[in-house]
PDB file of C-alpha atoms and ligand atoms in Angstrom:
ATOM      1  CA  MET A   1       0.000   0.000   0.000  1.00 91.00           C
ATOM      2  CA  GLN A   2       1.291   3.442  -0.903  1.00 96.00           C
ATOM      3  CA  HIS A   3      -0.019   6.845  -0.019  1.00 97.00           C
ATOM      4  CA  ILE A   4       0.161  10.443  -1.141  1.00 95.00           C
ATOM      5  CA  THR A   5      -0.776  13.721   0.489  1.00 97.00           C
ATOM      6  CA  PRO A   6      -2.061  16.097  -2.217  1.00 96.00           C
ATOM      7  CA  ASN A   7      -2.489  18.769   0.468  1.00 97.00           C
ATOM      8  CA  PRO A   8      -2.155  18.820   4.271  1.00 97.00           C
ATOM      9  CA  ASN A   9      -5.848  17.922   4.744  1.00 98.00           C
ATOM     10  CA  THR A  10      -6.042  15.062   2.290  1.00 98.00           C
ATOM     11  CA  LEU A  11      -4.620  11.561   2.267  1.00 98.00           C
ATOM     12  CA  ILE A  12      -4.978   8.914  -0.427  1.00 98.00           C
ATOM     13  CA  TRP A  13      -3.869   5.331   0.109  1.00 98.00           C
ATOM     14  CA  TYR A  14      -3.678   3.162  -2.995  1.00 98.00           C
ATOM     15  CA  ASP A  15      -2.400   0.004  -4.620  1.00 97.00           C
ATOM     16  CA  SER A  16      -0.052   1.055  -7.415  1.00 97.00           C
ATOM     17  CA  ASP A  17      -0.697  -2.223  -9.273  1.00 96.00           C
ATOM     18  CA  TYR A  18      -4.191  -0.918 -10.024  1.00 97.00           C
ATOM     19  CA  ILE A  19      -4.079   2.851  -9.686  1.00 97.00           C
ATOM     20  CA  SER A  20      -1.360   4.659 -11.629  1.00 96.00           C
ATOM     21  CA  SER A  21      -2.349   8.255 -10.868  1.00 94.00           C
ATOM     22  CA  PRO A  22      -3.992   8.592  -7.454  1.00 96.00           C
ATOM     23  CA  ASP A  23      -6.150  11.690  -7.372  1.00 97.00           C
ATOM     24  CA  GLU A  24      -9.048  12.964  -5.322  1.00 97.00           C
ATOM     25  CA  GLN A  25     -11.189  12.910  -8.479  1.00 98.00           C
ATOM     26  CA  LEU A  26     -11.220   9.105  -8.393  1.00 98.00           C
ATOM     27  CA  PHE A  27     -13.626   9.387  -5.462  1.00 98.00           C
ATOM     28  CA  ASN A  28     -15.957  11.901  -7.101  1.00 98.00           C
ATOM     29  CA  PRO A  29     -18.978  10.296  -8.833  1.00 97.00           C
ATOM     30  CA  ALA A  30     -19.353  13.412 -11.025  1.00 97.00           C
ATOM     31  CA  TYR A  31     -15.873  12.803 -12.441  1.00 98.00           C
ATOM     32  CA  TRP A  32     -16.837   9.291 -13.561  1.00 98.00           C
ATOM     33  CA  LYS A  33     -20.206  10.467 -14.912  1.00 98.00           C
ATOM     34  CA  ALA A  34     -18.551  13.200 -16.977  1.00 98.00           C
ATOM     35  CA  GLN A  35     -16.403  10.527 -18.618  1.00 97.00           C
ATOM     36  CA  ASN A  36     -19.278   8.110 -19.166  1.00 98.00           C
ATOM     37  CA  ARG A  37     -17.519   5.558 -16.995  1.00 98.00           C
ATOM     38  CA  VAL A  38     -20.328   4.857 -14.544  1.00 98.00           C
ATOM     39  CA  ILE A  39     -21.447   1.279 -15.221  1.00 97.00           C
ATOM     40  CA  GLY A  40     -24.087   0.912 -12.530  1.00 97.00           C
ATOM     41  CA  SER A  41     -25.002   1.508  -8.928  1.00 96.00           C
ATOM     42  CA  ALA A  42     -26.340  -0.245  -5.849  1.00 93.00           C
ATOM     43  CA  GLN A  43     -28.347   1.111  -2.991  1.00 89.00           C
ATOM     44  CA  GLY A  44     -27.250   0.511   0.590  1.00 83.00           C
ATOM     45  CA  ARG A  45     -26.938   3.166   3.240  1.00 81.00           C
ATOM     46  CA  GLY A  46     -26.087   5.497   0.386  1.00 88.00           C
ATOM     47  CA  THR A  47     -25.382   4.830  -3.260  1.00 92.00           C
ATOM     48  CA  THR A  48     -22.458   2.653  -4.256  1.00 96.00           C
ATOM     49  CA  TRP A  49     -21.316   3.637  -7.759  1.00 98.00           C
ATOM     50  CA  PHE A  50     -19.786   1.072 -10.083  1.00 98.00           C
ATOM     51  CA  VAL A  51     -17.160   2.696 -12.266  1.00 98.00           C
ATOM     52  CA  GLU A  52     -14.787   1.546 -14.999  1.00 98.00           C
ATOM     53  CA  THR A  53     -11.270   2.319 -13.739  1.00 97.00           C
ATOM     54  CA  GLU A  54      -8.118   2.061 -15.851  1.00 94.00           C
ATOM     55  CA  HIS A  55      -7.650  -1.651 -15.121  1.00 93.00           C
ATOM     56  CA  LEU A  56     -10.904  -3.021 -13.767  1.00 96.00           C
ATOM     57  CA  PRO A  57     -14.477  -2.272 -12.725  1.00 98.00           C
ATOM     58  CA  ALA A  58     -14.679  -0.850  -9.230  1.00 98.00           C
ATOM     59  CA  ALA A  59     -17.184  -0.021  -6.502  1.00 98.00           C
ATOM     60  CA  LEU A  60     -17.045   3.528  -5.091  1.00 98.00           C
ATOM     61  CA  ARG A  61     -18.583   4.099  -1.676  1.00 97.00           C
ATOM     62  CA  HIS A  62     -18.811   7.203   0.478  1.00 97.00           C
ATOM     63  CA  TYR A  63     -18.843   6.552   4.231  1.00 96.00           C
ATOM     64  CA  ARG A  64     -22.153   7.515   5.802  1.00 94.00           C
ATOM     65  CA  ARG A  65     -23.663   7.223   9.216  1.00 88.00           C
ATOM     66  CA  GLY A  66     -26.888   5.357   9.844  1.00 76.00           C
ATOM     67  CA  GLY A  67     -29.491   6.076  12.484  1.00 70.00           C
ATOM     68  CA  LEU A  68     -30.814   9.315  13.882  1.00 66.00           C
ATOM     69  CA  PHE A  69     -27.423  10.854  14.584  1.00 65.00           C
ATOM     70  CA  GLY A  70     -26.586  10.168  10.946  1.00 62.00           C
ATOM     71  CA  LYS A  71     -29.389  12.435   9.794  1.00 66.00           C
ATOM     72  CA  LEU A  72     -27.631  15.323  11.509  1.00 70.00           C
ATOM     73  CA  VAL A  73     -24.014  14.853  10.566  1.00 71.00           C
ATOM     74  CA  ARG A  74     -24.462  12.401   7.681  1.00 87.00           C
ATOM     75  CA  ASP A  75     -20.921  11.744   6.595  1.00 93.00           C
ATOM     76  CA  GLN A  76     -18.638  13.415   9.120  1.00 94.00           C
ATOM     77  CA  TYR A  77     -16.494  11.516  11.601  1.00 95.00           C
ATOM     78  CA  TRP A  78     -14.294  12.753  14.408  1.00 95.00           C
ATOM     79  CA  PHE A  79     -10.698  12.919  13.275  1.00 97.00           C
ATOM     80  CA  SER A  80      -8.279  11.126  15.593  1.00 98.00           C
ATOM     81  CA  GLY A  81      -5.372  10.432  13.256  1.00 98.00           C
ATOM     82  CA  TRP A  82      -5.094   9.288   9.640  1.00 98.00           C
ATOM     83  CA  GLN A  83      -4.526   5.688  10.678  1.00 97.00           C
ATOM     84  CA  ASN A  84      -7.880   5.697  12.481  1.00 98.00           C
ATOM     85  CA  THR A  85      -9.992   6.824   9.526  1.00 98.00           C
ATOM     86  CA  ARG A  86     -12.761   4.478   8.343  1.00 98.00           C
ATOM     87  CA  SER A  87     -11.370   4.319   4.840  1.00 98.00           C
ATOM     88  CA  PHE A  88      -7.804   3.510   5.879  1.00 98.00           C
ATOM     89  CA  LEU A  89      -8.986   0.824   8.330  1.00 98.00           C
ATOM     90  CA  GLU A  90     -11.231  -0.879   5.775  1.00 98.00           C
ATOM     91  CA  PHE A  91      -8.540  -0.680   3.091  1.00 98.00           C
ATOM     92  CA  SER A  92      -6.056  -2.353   5.451  1.00 98.00           C
ATOM     93  CA  LEU A  93      -8.464  -5.042   6.540  1.00 98.00           C
ATOM     94  CA  LEU A  94      -9.457  -5.918   2.959  1.00 98.00           C
ATOM     95  CA  ASN A  95      -5.787  -6.130   2.069  1.00 97.00           C
ATOM     96  CA  LYS A  96      -5.109  -8.515   4.892  1.00 97.00           C
ATOM     97  CA  LEU A  97      -8.126 -10.689   4.071  1.00 98.00           C
ATOM     98  CA  ALA A  98      -7.306 -10.809   0.363  1.00 97.00           C
ATOM     99  CA  LYS A  99      -3.760 -11.931   1.240  1.00 96.00           C
ATOM    100  CA  ALA A 100      -5.233 -14.644   3.474  1.00 97.00           C
ATOM    101  CA  ASN A 101      -7.242 -15.890   0.454  1.00 97.00           C
ATOM    102  CA  VAL A 102     -10.592 -14.876   1.834  1.00 98.00           C
ATOM    103  CA  ASN A 103     -12.925 -13.823  -0.997  1.00 98.00           C
ATOM    104  CA  VAL A 104     -13.284 -10.086  -0.450  1.00 98.00           C
ATOM    105  CA  PRO A 105     -13.082  -7.177  -2.905  1.00 98.00           C
ATOM    106  CA  ARG A 106      -9.514  -6.098  -3.532  1.00 97.00           C
ATOM    107  CA  PRO A 107      -9.062  -2.576  -2.190  1.00 98.00           C
ATOM    108  CA  LEU A 108      -7.852  -0.142  -4.857  1.00 98.00           C
ATOM    109  CA  ALA A 109      -7.763   3.256  -3.143  1.00 98.00           C
ATOM    110  CA  ALA A 110      -8.998   5.039  -0.030  1.00 98.00           C
ATOM    111  CA  LEU A 111      -9.495   8.732   0.675  1.00 98.00           C
ATOM    112  CA  ALA A 112      -9.779  10.802   3.837  1.00 98.00           C
ATOM    113  CA  VAL A 113     -10.309  14.564   3.808  1.00 98.00           C
ATOM    114  CA  ARG A 114      -9.951  16.431   7.046  1.00 98.00           C
ATOM    115  CA  SER A 115     -11.738  19.661   7.906  1.00 96.00           C
ATOM    116  CA  GLY A 116     -10.881  20.772  11.391  1.00 95.00           C
ATOM    117  CA  LEU A 117     -12.075  18.256  13.954  1.00 95.00           C
ATOM    118  CA  THR A 118     -13.814  15.980  11.467  1.00 95.00           C
ATOM    119  CA  TYR A 119     -13.155  14.120   8.241  1.00 97.00           C
ATOM    120  CA  ARG A 120     -15.031  12.542   5.345  1.00 97.00           C
ATOM    121  CA  ALA A 121     -13.972   9.328   3.670  1.00 98.00           C
ATOM    122  CA  ASP A 122     -14.407   7.162   0.572  1.00 98.00           C
ATOM    123  CA  LEU A 123     -13.296   3.760  -0.615  1.00 98.00           C
ATOM    124  CA  LEU A 124     -12.709   2.384  -4.088  1.00 98.00           C
ATOM    125  CA  SER A 125     -12.608  -1.402  -4.271  1.00 98.00           C
ATOM    126  CA  GLU A 126     -12.777  -4.057  -6.960  1.00 97.00           C
ATOM    127  CA  LYS A 127     -16.320  -4.702  -8.188  1.00 98.00           C
ATOM    128  CA  ILE A 128     -17.235  -8.330  -7.723  1.00 98.00           C
ATOM    129  CA  ALA A 129     -18.203  -9.351 -11.252  1.00 96.00           C
ATOM    130  CA  ASN A 130     -21.510 -11.034 -12.004  1.00 96.00           C
ATOM    131  CA  ALA A 131     -22.515 -11.289  -8.375  1.00 97.00           C
ATOM    132  CA  GLN A 132     -25.744 -10.765  -6.447  1.00 96.00           C
ATOM    133  CA  ASP A 133     -26.328 -10.499  -2.759  1.00 96.00           C
ATOM    134  CA  LEU A 134     -28.003 -13.328  -0.880  1.00 97.00           C
ATOM    135  CA  VAL A 135     -31.231 -11.402  -0.367  1.00 97.00           C
ATOM    136  CA  ALA A 136     -31.672 -10.900  -4.106  1.00 96.00           C
ATOM    137  CA  ILE A 137     -30.794 -14.540  -4.821  1.00 98.00           C
ATOM    138  CA  LEU A 138     -33.137 -15.986  -2.192  1.00 98.00           C
ATOM    139  CA  GLN A 139     -36.007 -13.802  -3.341  1.00 97.00           C
ATOM    140  CA  VAL A 140     -35.903 -15.740  -6.604  1.00 97.00           C
ATOM    141  CA  GLY A 141     -35.552 -19.248  -5.178  1.00 97.00           C
ATOM    142  CA  ARG A 142     -33.783 -21.661  -2.850  1.00 97.00           C
ATOM    143  CA  ILE A 143     -30.079 -22.449  -3.007  1.00 98.00           C
ATOM    144  CA  ASP A 144     -28.782 -25.965  -2.332  1.00 97.00           C
ATOM    145  CA  SER A 145     -26.869 -27.250   0.675  1.00 97.00           C
ATOM    146  CA  ALA A 146     -23.563 -27.127  -1.207  1.00 98.00           C
ATOM    147  CA  ALA A 147     -24.080 -23.374  -1.592  1.00 98.00           C
ATOM    148  CA  TYR A 148     -24.766 -23.031   2.131  1.00 98.00           C
ATOM    149  CA  HIS A 149     -21.599 -25.043   2.829  1.00 98.00           C
ATOM    150  CA  ARG A 150     -19.589 -22.606   0.733  1.00 98.00           C
ATOM    151  CA  ILE A 151     -21.043 -19.643   2.598  1.00 98.00           C
ATOM    152  CA  GLY A 152     -20.164 -21.204   5.955  1.00 98.00           C
ATOM    153  CA  ALA A 153     -16.681 -22.107   4.749  1.00 98.00           C
ATOM    154  CA  GLU A 154     -15.991 -18.542   3.580  1.00 98.00           C
ATOM    155  CA  ILE A 155     -17.037 -17.135   6.939  1.00 98.00           C
ATOM    156  CA  ARG A 156     -14.773 -19.675   8.593  1.00 98.00           C
ATOM    157  CA  ALA A 157     -11.860 -18.492   6.440  1.00 98.00           C
ATOM    158  CA  MET A 158     -12.542 -14.911   7.538  1.00 98.00           C
ATOM    159  CA  HIS A 159     -12.597 -16.030  11.180  1.00 98.00           C
ATOM    160  CA  ASP A 160      -9.405 -18.031  10.769  1.00 98.00           C
ATOM    161  CA  ALA A 161      -7.834 -14.789   9.542  1.00 97.00           C
ATOM    162  CA  GLY A 162      -8.931 -13.273  12.864  1.00 98.00           C
ATOM    163  CA  VAL A 163     -11.477 -10.823  11.464  1.00 98.00           C
ATOM    164  CA  ASN A 164     -14.690  -9.968  13.287  1.00 98.00           C
ATOM    165  CA  HIS A 165     -17.396  -8.859  10.825  1.00 98.00           C
ATOM    166  CA  THR A 166     -19.630  -6.759  13.049  1.00 97.00           C
ATOM    167  CA  ASP A 167     -22.303  -6.357  10.349  1.00 96.00           C
ATOM    168  CA  LEU A 168     -22.522  -9.877   8.960  1.00 98.00           C
ATOM    169  CA  ASN A 169     -25.945  -9.924   7.328  1.00 97.00           C
ATOM    170  CA  ILE A 170     -27.182 -11.457   4.100  1.00 98.00           C
ATOM    171  CA  HIS A 171     -26.944  -8.160   2.200  1.00 96.00           C
ATOM    172  CA  ASN A 172     -23.202  -8.363   2.749  1.00 97.00           C
ATOM    173  CA  VAL A 173     -22.738 -11.842   1.298  1.00 98.00           C
ATOM    174  CA  LEU A 174     -22.526 -12.104  -2.483  1.00 98.00           C
ATOM    175  CA  ILE A 175     -22.484 -15.140  -4.785  1.00 98.00           C
ATOM    176  CA  ASP A 176     -21.101 -14.860  -8.314  1.00 98.00           C
ATOM    177  CA  ASP A 177     -21.861 -16.813 -11.478  1.00 98.00           C
ATOM    178  CA  LYS A 178     -19.038 -19.252 -10.709  1.00 98.00           C
ATOM    179  CA  ASN A 179     -20.665 -20.054  -7.350  1.00 97.00           C
ATOM    180  CA  ARG A 180     -17.970 -18.236  -5.436  1.00 98.00           C
ATOM    181  CA  VAL A 181     -18.998 -16.628  -2.160  1.00 98.00           C
ATOM    182  CA  TRP A 182     -17.792 -13.098  -1.377  1.00 98.00           C
ATOM    183  CA  ILE A 183     -18.012 -11.172   1.873  1.00 98.00           C
ATOM    184  CA  ILE A 184     -18.245  -7.357   1.674  1.00 98.00           C
ATOM    185  CA  ASP A 185     -18.767  -4.223   3.769  1.00 97.00           C
ATOM    186  CA  PHE A 186     -16.008  -4.232   6.402  1.00 98.00           C
ATOM    187  CA  ASP A 187     -16.660  -0.720   7.724  1.00 96.00           C
ATOM    188  CA  LYS A 188     -16.029  -0.740  11.506  1.00 94.00           C
ATOM    189  CA  CYS A 189     -14.834  -4.348  11.446  1.00 96.00           C
ATOM    190  CA  SER A 190     -11.494  -5.317  12.926  1.00 96.00           C
ATOM    191  CA  GLU A 191      -9.005  -7.979  13.780  1.00 97.00           C
ATOM    192  CA  GLN A 192      -9.719  -9.537  17.115  1.00 96.00           C
ATOM    193  CA  SER A 193      -8.201 -12.223  19.305  1.00 96.00           C
ATOM    194  CA  GLY A 194     -10.161 -14.895  21.138  1.00 95.00           C
ATOM    195  CA  ASP A 195     -13.261 -16.700  19.892  1.00 95.00           C
ATOM    196  CA  SER A 196     -16.446 -15.424  21.563  1.00 94.00           C
ATOM    197  CA  TRP A 197     -17.257 -12.932  18.798  1.00 98.00           C
ATOM    198  CA  LYS A 198     -17.282 -15.707  16.195  1.00 98.00           C
ATOM    199  CA  GLN A 199     -20.554 -17.101  17.530  1.00 98.00           C
ATOM    200  CA  ASP A 200     -21.942 -13.558  17.658  1.00 97.00           C
ATOM    201  CA  ASN A 201     -21.228 -13.160  13.929  1.00 98.00           C
ATOM    202  CA  LEU A 202     -23.055 -16.409  13.153  1.00 98.00           C
ATOM    203  CA  SER A 203     -26.026 -15.543  15.369  1.00 98.00           C
ATOM    204  CA  ARG A 204     -26.352 -12.176  13.680  1.00 98.00           C
ATOM    205  CA  LEU A 205     -26.302 -13.820  10.269  1.00 98.00           C
ATOM    206  CA  LYS A 206     -29.039 -16.234  11.332  1.00 98.00           C
ATOM    207  CA  ARG A 207     -31.168 -13.329  12.583  1.00 98.00           C
ATOM    208  CA  SER A 208     -30.667 -11.660   9.219  1.00 98.00           C
ATOM    209  CA  PHE A 209     -32.113 -14.695   7.381  1.00 98.00           C
ATOM    210  CA  GLU A 210     -35.074 -14.650   9.783  1.00 97.00           C
ATOM    211  CA  LYS A 211     -35.600 -10.922   9.363  1.00 97.00           C
ATOM    212  CA  GLU A 212     -35.586 -11.030   5.558  1.00 97.00           C
ATOM    213  CA  LEU A 213     -37.871 -14.079   5.635  1.00 96.00           C
ATOM    214  CA  GLY A 214     -40.443 -11.821   7.270  1.00 94.00           C
ATOM    215  CA  ARG A 215     -39.712  -8.803   5.065  1.00 95.00           C
ATOM    216  CA  TYR A 216     -39.109 -10.225   1.587  1.00 93.00           C
ATOM    217  CA  GLN A 217     -40.409 -13.800   1.851  1.00 89.00           C
ATOM    218  CA  ILE A 218     -36.994 -15.170   0.892  1.00 97.00           C
ATOM    219  CA  HIS A 219     -36.792 -18.863   0.078  1.00 98.00           C
ATOM    220  CA  TRP A 220     -35.077 -19.992   3.245  1.00 98.00           C
ATOM    221  CA  GLN A 221     -35.818 -22.366   6.126  1.00 97.00           C
ATOM    222  CA  PRO A 222     -34.085 -22.839   9.484  1.00 97.00           C
ATOM    223  CA  THR A 223     -32.513 -26.187   8.478  1.00 97.00           C
ATOM    224  CA  ASP A 224     -30.621 -24.298   5.734  1.00 98.00           C
ATOM    225  CA  PHE A 225     -28.641 -22.679   8.492  1.00 98.00           C
ATOM    226  CA  ASP A 226     -27.518 -26.138   9.695  1.00 98.00           C
ATOM    227  CA  ALA A 227     -25.953 -26.681   6.262  1.00 98.00           C
ATOM    228  CA  LEU A 228     -24.178 -23.339   6.587  1.00 98.00           C
ATOM    229  CA  LEU A 229     -22.830 -24.339  10.007  1.00 98.00           C
ATOM    230  CA  LYS A 230     -21.619 -27.642   8.622  1.00 98.00           C
ATOM    231  CA  GLY A 231     -19.645 -25.762   5.981  1.00 98.00           C
ATOM    232  CA  TYR A 232     -18.280 -23.517   8.705  1.00 98.00           C
ATOM    233  CA  GLN A 233     -17.087 -26.536  10.690  1.00 98.00           C
ATOM    234  CA  GLN A 234     -15.488 -28.176   7.666  1.00 98.00           C
ATOM    235  CA  GLY A 235     -13.821 -25.006   6.414  1.00 96.00           C
ATOM    236  CA  LYS A 236     -12.726 -24.243   2.855  1.00 92.00           C
ATOM    237  CA  GLN A 237     -11.852 -27.421   0.908  1.00 80.00           C
TER     238      GLN A 237
HETATM  239  N1  ADP B 301     -17.134  -4.581  -4.275  1.00 76.01           N
HETATM  240  C1  ADP B 301     -18.411  -4.733  -4.602  1.00 76.01           C
HETATM  241  N2  ADP B 301     -18.761  -5.494  -5.664  1.00 76.01           N
HETATM  242  C2  ADP B 301     -20.062  -5.647  -6.011  1.00 76.01           C
HETATM  243  N3  ADP B 301     -21.085  -5.075  -5.361  1.00 76.01           N
HETATM  244  C3  ADP B 301     -20.795  -4.309  -4.302  1.00 76.01           C
HETATM  245  C4  ADP B 301     -19.459  -4.096  -3.860  1.00 76.01           C
HETATM  246  N4  ADP B 301     -19.477  -3.276  -2.803  1.00 76.01           N
HETATM  247  C5  ADP B 301     -20.772  -2.975  -2.588  1.00 76.01           C
HETATM  248  N5  ADP B 301     -21.577  -3.594  -3.486  1.00 76.01           N
HETATM  249  C6  ADP B 301     -23.049  -3.480  -3.559  1.00 76.01           C
HETATM  250  O1  ADP B 301     -23.429  -2.260  -2.932  1.00 76.01           O
HETATM  251  C7  ADP B 301     -24.236  -2.491  -1.787  1.00 76.01           C
HETATM  252  C8  ADP B 301     -23.863  -1.525  -0.665  1.00 76.01           C
HETATM  253  O2  ADP B 301     -22.498  -1.646  -0.327  1.00 76.01           O
HETATM  254  P1  ADP B 301     -21.969  -1.926   1.134  1.00 76.01           P
HETATM  255  O3  ADP B 301     -20.489  -2.017   1.046  1.00 76.01           O
HETATM  256  O4  ADP B 301     -22.660  -3.109   1.727  1.00 76.01           O
HETATM  257  O5  ADP B 301     -22.335  -0.580   1.895  1.00 76.01           O
HETATM  258  P2  ADP B 301     -23.504  -0.169   2.911  1.00 76.01           P
HETATM  259  O6  ADP B 301     -24.255  -1.404   3.326  1.00 76.01           O
HETATM  260  O7  ADP B 301     -22.792   0.468   4.051  1.00 76.01           O
HETATM  261  O8  ADP B 301     -24.326   0.791   2.131  1.00 76.01           O
HETATM  262  C9  ADP B 301     -24.006  -3.964  -1.446  1.00 76.01           C
HETATM  263  O9  ADP B 301     -25.097  -4.556  -0.775  1.00 76.01           O
HETATM  264  C10 ADP B 301     -23.745  -4.580  -2.797  1.00 76.01           C
HETATM  265  O10 ADP B 301     -24.963  -4.882  -3.442  1.00 76.01           O
HETATM  266 MG1   MG B 302     -23.849  -3.440   3.370  1.00 76.01          MG
END
């Protein structure tokens, strides 16, 4: 990972294998629109823009707060050092996970812009090609036990790398057209020692299936989660 400081209030971290000229514009959706290089978008907390970068399609996300507090300050975070910014932390974590062969988007570049006591941040990561999230997939139909095994095994790989995914829900699990499972959205996640949080991750994921069953009538039943746990126990083959 390299970094540049275009001005004293701005830091860009990037992978020079993918980004040859790091610039604040890379994080500006209007820049990509003006060049006709927006290839799609997805709606989460805010809009994630899919853009065609020099080497590969990427996902551009601006960090936003949720909840009531978020309505007031939206996208500002207290600044407590560059190494503590959301974008730097997620970039670092994705790097570590990718090196540990966990299927996560490769981080391409991260931005933090300070203004006084606060900062705003953005992340550019590889777009997972031909993938859909589990909610979208299960709205269409069931998936088989082998697919649940693969989901469990990928989560196990993430845990073996020592990473606690504090927002492990089925919107943050993608499956691509080659049946590969991808885990995304590592904002606020971190490396952790010990084991107790691992069960918490799995319980949260199970609650997410139950919640979306009520909301979107996804094709899922509780025994499907047993298949996922079996895959978790076996690990990646
Ligand atoms: N790297 C990526 N590749 C493909 N799709 C992505 C990628 N990152 C995000 N998305 C899509 O954008 C949505 C929102 O992104 P996410 O990182 O989960 O942010 P948040 O949930 O905080 O809005 C995801 O649910 C997913 O559909
Ligand atoms: Mg998400």
